Amino acid sequence: GLAEKLQNTFQKLKGKGKLNEADVDQAMRDVRVALLEADVNFKVVKDFIKKVKERAVGQEVLQSLTPGQHVIKIVNDELTELLGGTQSKINISSKPPTVIMLVGLQGAGKTTTAGKLANLLRKQGRRPLLVAGDVYRPAAIKQLQVLGDQLSIPVYTLGDKTNPVDIAKGAMEHARSYNNDIVIIDTAGRLHINEELMEELQNVKNAVHPHEILFVMDATTGQDAVNIAQSFHERLGIDGVIITKLDGDTRGGGALSVKAVTGKPIKFAGMGEKLDALEPFHPDRIASRILG
Amino acid sequence: LVSGKKIDDELYEELEELLIQADVGVNTAIELVEDLRKAVKERKIEDSGELKNVLKELVADIMGSEEFKLKTVNKPTVIVVVGVNGAGKTTTIGKLANNFKQDGKNVLLAAGDTFRAAAIDQLEIWGNRVGCDVIKHQEGADPAAVVYDSLQAAKARESDILIIDTAGRLHTKVNLMEELKKIFRVISREMPDAPDEVLLVLDATTGQNAISQSKLFAQAAGVTGIVLTKLDGTAKGGVVIGIKSELNIPVKFIGVGEQIDDLKEFSPQDFVEALFE
Ligand SMILES: Nc1nc2c(ncn2[C@@H]2O[C@H](COP(=O)(O)OP(=O)(O)OP(=O)(O)O)[C@@H](O)[C@H]2O)c(=O)[nH]1
Ligand SMILES: Nc1nc2c(ncn2[C@@H]2O[C@H](COP(=O)(O)OP(=O)(O)OP(=O)(O)O)[C@@H](O)[C@H]2O)c(=O)[nH]1
Ligand SMILES: [Mg+2]
Ligand SMILES: [Mg+2]
């Protein structure tokens, strides 16, 4: 990974005598390539390298016997700081029900994550209600109902001929009548550039005032992660992020990009297709994946 | 990038960044820009406005030209659709079935995803929209058994086209890739010349992980072509350039939306134009 690459780079550079700032530039190029290969957005990489270089041109690195190790430590520290701490809590409202809305692109894993979240919160002693807010995708409602059955968690639906705003409002009334203290709204996947559908989300938000709008993103997302996350955040104001499909071999640099551009915490990681495969997001683990 | 600017390192760096931004990948981007420098030297190009055009030409050359037709001489033509979770396989099958139906073909679908919640229901709705039958078992059945039945049904009904849907699976899950290999063993036992096409569905928002996906699916399933979906978004899908040059897997179709008509044949020219927009 990057650690070995930096070691080789500095080995060659030290062979020529004392290290200087230009040598650090060479090391920064290694860091840049590593981050880009890991799918970190190229603008996020630029800002990141600037920060790292400021720290890497100090005497601590230039006079070190092991400059490669110093640089790796700086990179790791900066990455972990940028990714934020582990904040895997759902903010529970003092005035129930707490309303959670899941949003994101097509196929990101929202419906499955809705089931996982409901499962997790029920294990924490809550009484969640799942809401079938996707009226477009074939068999989307059935998909959520099957998950609800597997978990014995109720699913609120008004079918696919009702608009999502009315479904959300109906779900709130239902939650109050049946004492559900958590309402999890599954929404249809949509493009951030689809005006009409982004407005629909806005309307659902205005109707039921979610306490948590969680942006669900596939961990394999590449450079476009910045555009996508920024658009959803600007339109809706997201409160947190869930990164899915981290059980593969993707480096997950998109997660860094999302955190950098929205400033919002990555709360959970989807680690599989089963309904118990939701873990708190560990920034140090993603940092080491990104570094290879 | 305007005409009249000097051709210098800064310009080449700008182009490299454009490629990286399009998910081409840093190493492929560096190689492309090196080839560009060579071409500029060989052709004695002085106008910076020409640079982008030469780069487009280099990329279009890599993406190929004649490999985009589906091989449909056999009857039934057997097409298997594979890929990671949520890429757009089931939706693509609906669109593809519709295209064949419009061409007057007799199409049969196989609900090979027996695992995911409501996967069979989803494909059945597409079958209804297109007007073609779906061979299915109950949820939880062995996908190889569904595939076996669908091959018999396609022969018995003299279907022109059989399209087999499979469950999404991460390429790193060995047991799931073994399940896929079993499906292919069943197919080749029943019909030695099949499958005619194995389409890997790739989401255009995917970054460099698409390379790993392509490698492992190619090993397990013998991929004959890629369907690049969700190109109606802002992602460019540049990773397919490296996939074509390293693994020689061509893009055959692109998905540009969620409706039944939103599947187009791949055009290298359109692709390179969009890459630089
Ligand atoms: N391996 C893995 N698969 C996942 C994970 N989360 C979801 N999936 C799978 O990804 C696919 C898409 O999941 P869905 O829940 O349907 O995604 P969605 O965002 O609701 O899709 P749309 O409603 O069409 O936008 C399914 O095959 C899921 O089983 C995860 O963390 N790991
Ligand atoms: N915008 C857009 N959405 C697409 C496209 N292709 C598929 N989708 C959407 O992507 C989501 C996932 O599509 P599916 O067909 O369920 O994907 P899949 O690969 O079969 O998913 P799994 O079976 O769960 O692995 C759905 O919401 C589709 O409508 C496309 O070209 N453009
Ligand atoms: Mg869904
Ligand atoms: Mg499917």
Short mmCIF file of C-alpha atoms and ligand atoms in Angstrom, two decimals, chain A residues 106-107 137 191, chain B residues 84-91 95 113 116 122 168 229-230 232 255-258, ligand 2:
data_model
loop_
_atom_site.label_atom_id
_atom_site.label_comp_id
_atom_site.label_asym_id
_atom_site.label_seq_id
_atom_site.Cartn_x
_atom_site.Cartn_y
_atom_site.Cartn_z
CA GLN A 106 -31.12 4.43 -7.36
CA GLY A 107 -29.86 1.11 -6.04
CA ARG A 137 -40.13 1.11 -8.55
CA LEU A 191 -31.06 11.46 -9.45
CA VAL B 84 -23.09 -6.48 -8.15
CA ASN B 85 -26.05 -5.48 -6.01
CA GLY B 86 -28.23 -2.63 -7.23
CA ALA B 87 -26.39 -2.04 -10.54
CA GLY B 88 -29.58 -2.23 -12.62
CA LYS B 89 -29.71 -5.86 -13.86
CA THR B 90 -33.45 -6.53 -13.49
CA THR B 91 -34.43 -3.17 -14.99
CA LYS B 95 -35.67 -2.87 -21.32
CA ASP B 113 -32.77 -14.16 -8.32
CA ARG B 116 -33.65 -10.92 -2.60
CA GLN B 122 -40.13 -7.12 -9.74
CA GLY B 168 -26.82 -9.17 -7.25
CA THR B 229 -26.31 2.01 -16.43
CA LYS B 230 -27.42 5.31 -14.88
CA ASP B 232 -28.54 9.81 -17.21
CA GLY B 255 -28.85 2.64 -19.50
CA VAL B 256 -30.15 6.21 -19.51
CA GLY B 257 -33.18 6.06 -17.27
CA GLU B 258 -35.72 3.92 -15.46
N1 LIG C 2 -31.61 6.61 -13.46
C1 LIG C 2 -31.44 5.32 -13.78
N2 LIG C 2 -31.84 4.37 -12.90
C2 LIG C 2 -31.69 3.08 -13.25
C3 LIG C 2 -31.10 2.68 -14.48
N3 LIG C 2 -31.08 1.32 -14.50
C4 LIG C 2 -31.65 0.89 -13.35
N4 LIG C 2 -32.02 1.97 -12.59
C5 LIG C 2 -32.62 1.96 -11.26
O1 LIG C 2 -31.69 1.39 -10.37
C6 LIG C 2 -32.37 0.73 -9.30
C7 LIG C 2 -31.86 -0.70 -9.19
O2 LIG C 2 -32.27 -1.41 -10.36
P1 LIG C 2 -32.46 -2.99 -10.35
O3 LIG C 2 -32.85 -3.37 -11.73
O4 LIG C 2 -33.33 -3.42 -9.22
O5 LIG C 2 -30.97 -3.44 -10.03
P2 LIG C 2 -30.43 -4.90 -9.82
O6 LIG C 2 -29.04 -4.96 -10.31
O7 LIG C 2 -31.36 -5.91 -10.42
O8 LIG C 2 -30.45 -5.01 -8.24
P3 LIG C 2 -30.28 -6.33 -7.36
O9 LIG C 2 -31.05 -7.42 -8.02
O10 LIG C 2 -30.81 -5.97 -6.02
O11 LIG C 2 -28.82 -6.61 -7.32
C8 LIG C 2 -33.86 0.82 -9.63
O12 LIG C 2 -34.40 1.91 -8.93
C9 LIG C 2 -33.86 1.11 -11.13
O13 LIG C 2 -35.01 1.81 -11.55
C10 LIG C 2 -30.65 3.72 -15.39
O14 LIG C 2 -30.12 3.48 -16.47
N5 LIG C 2 -30.85 5.01 -14.98
#
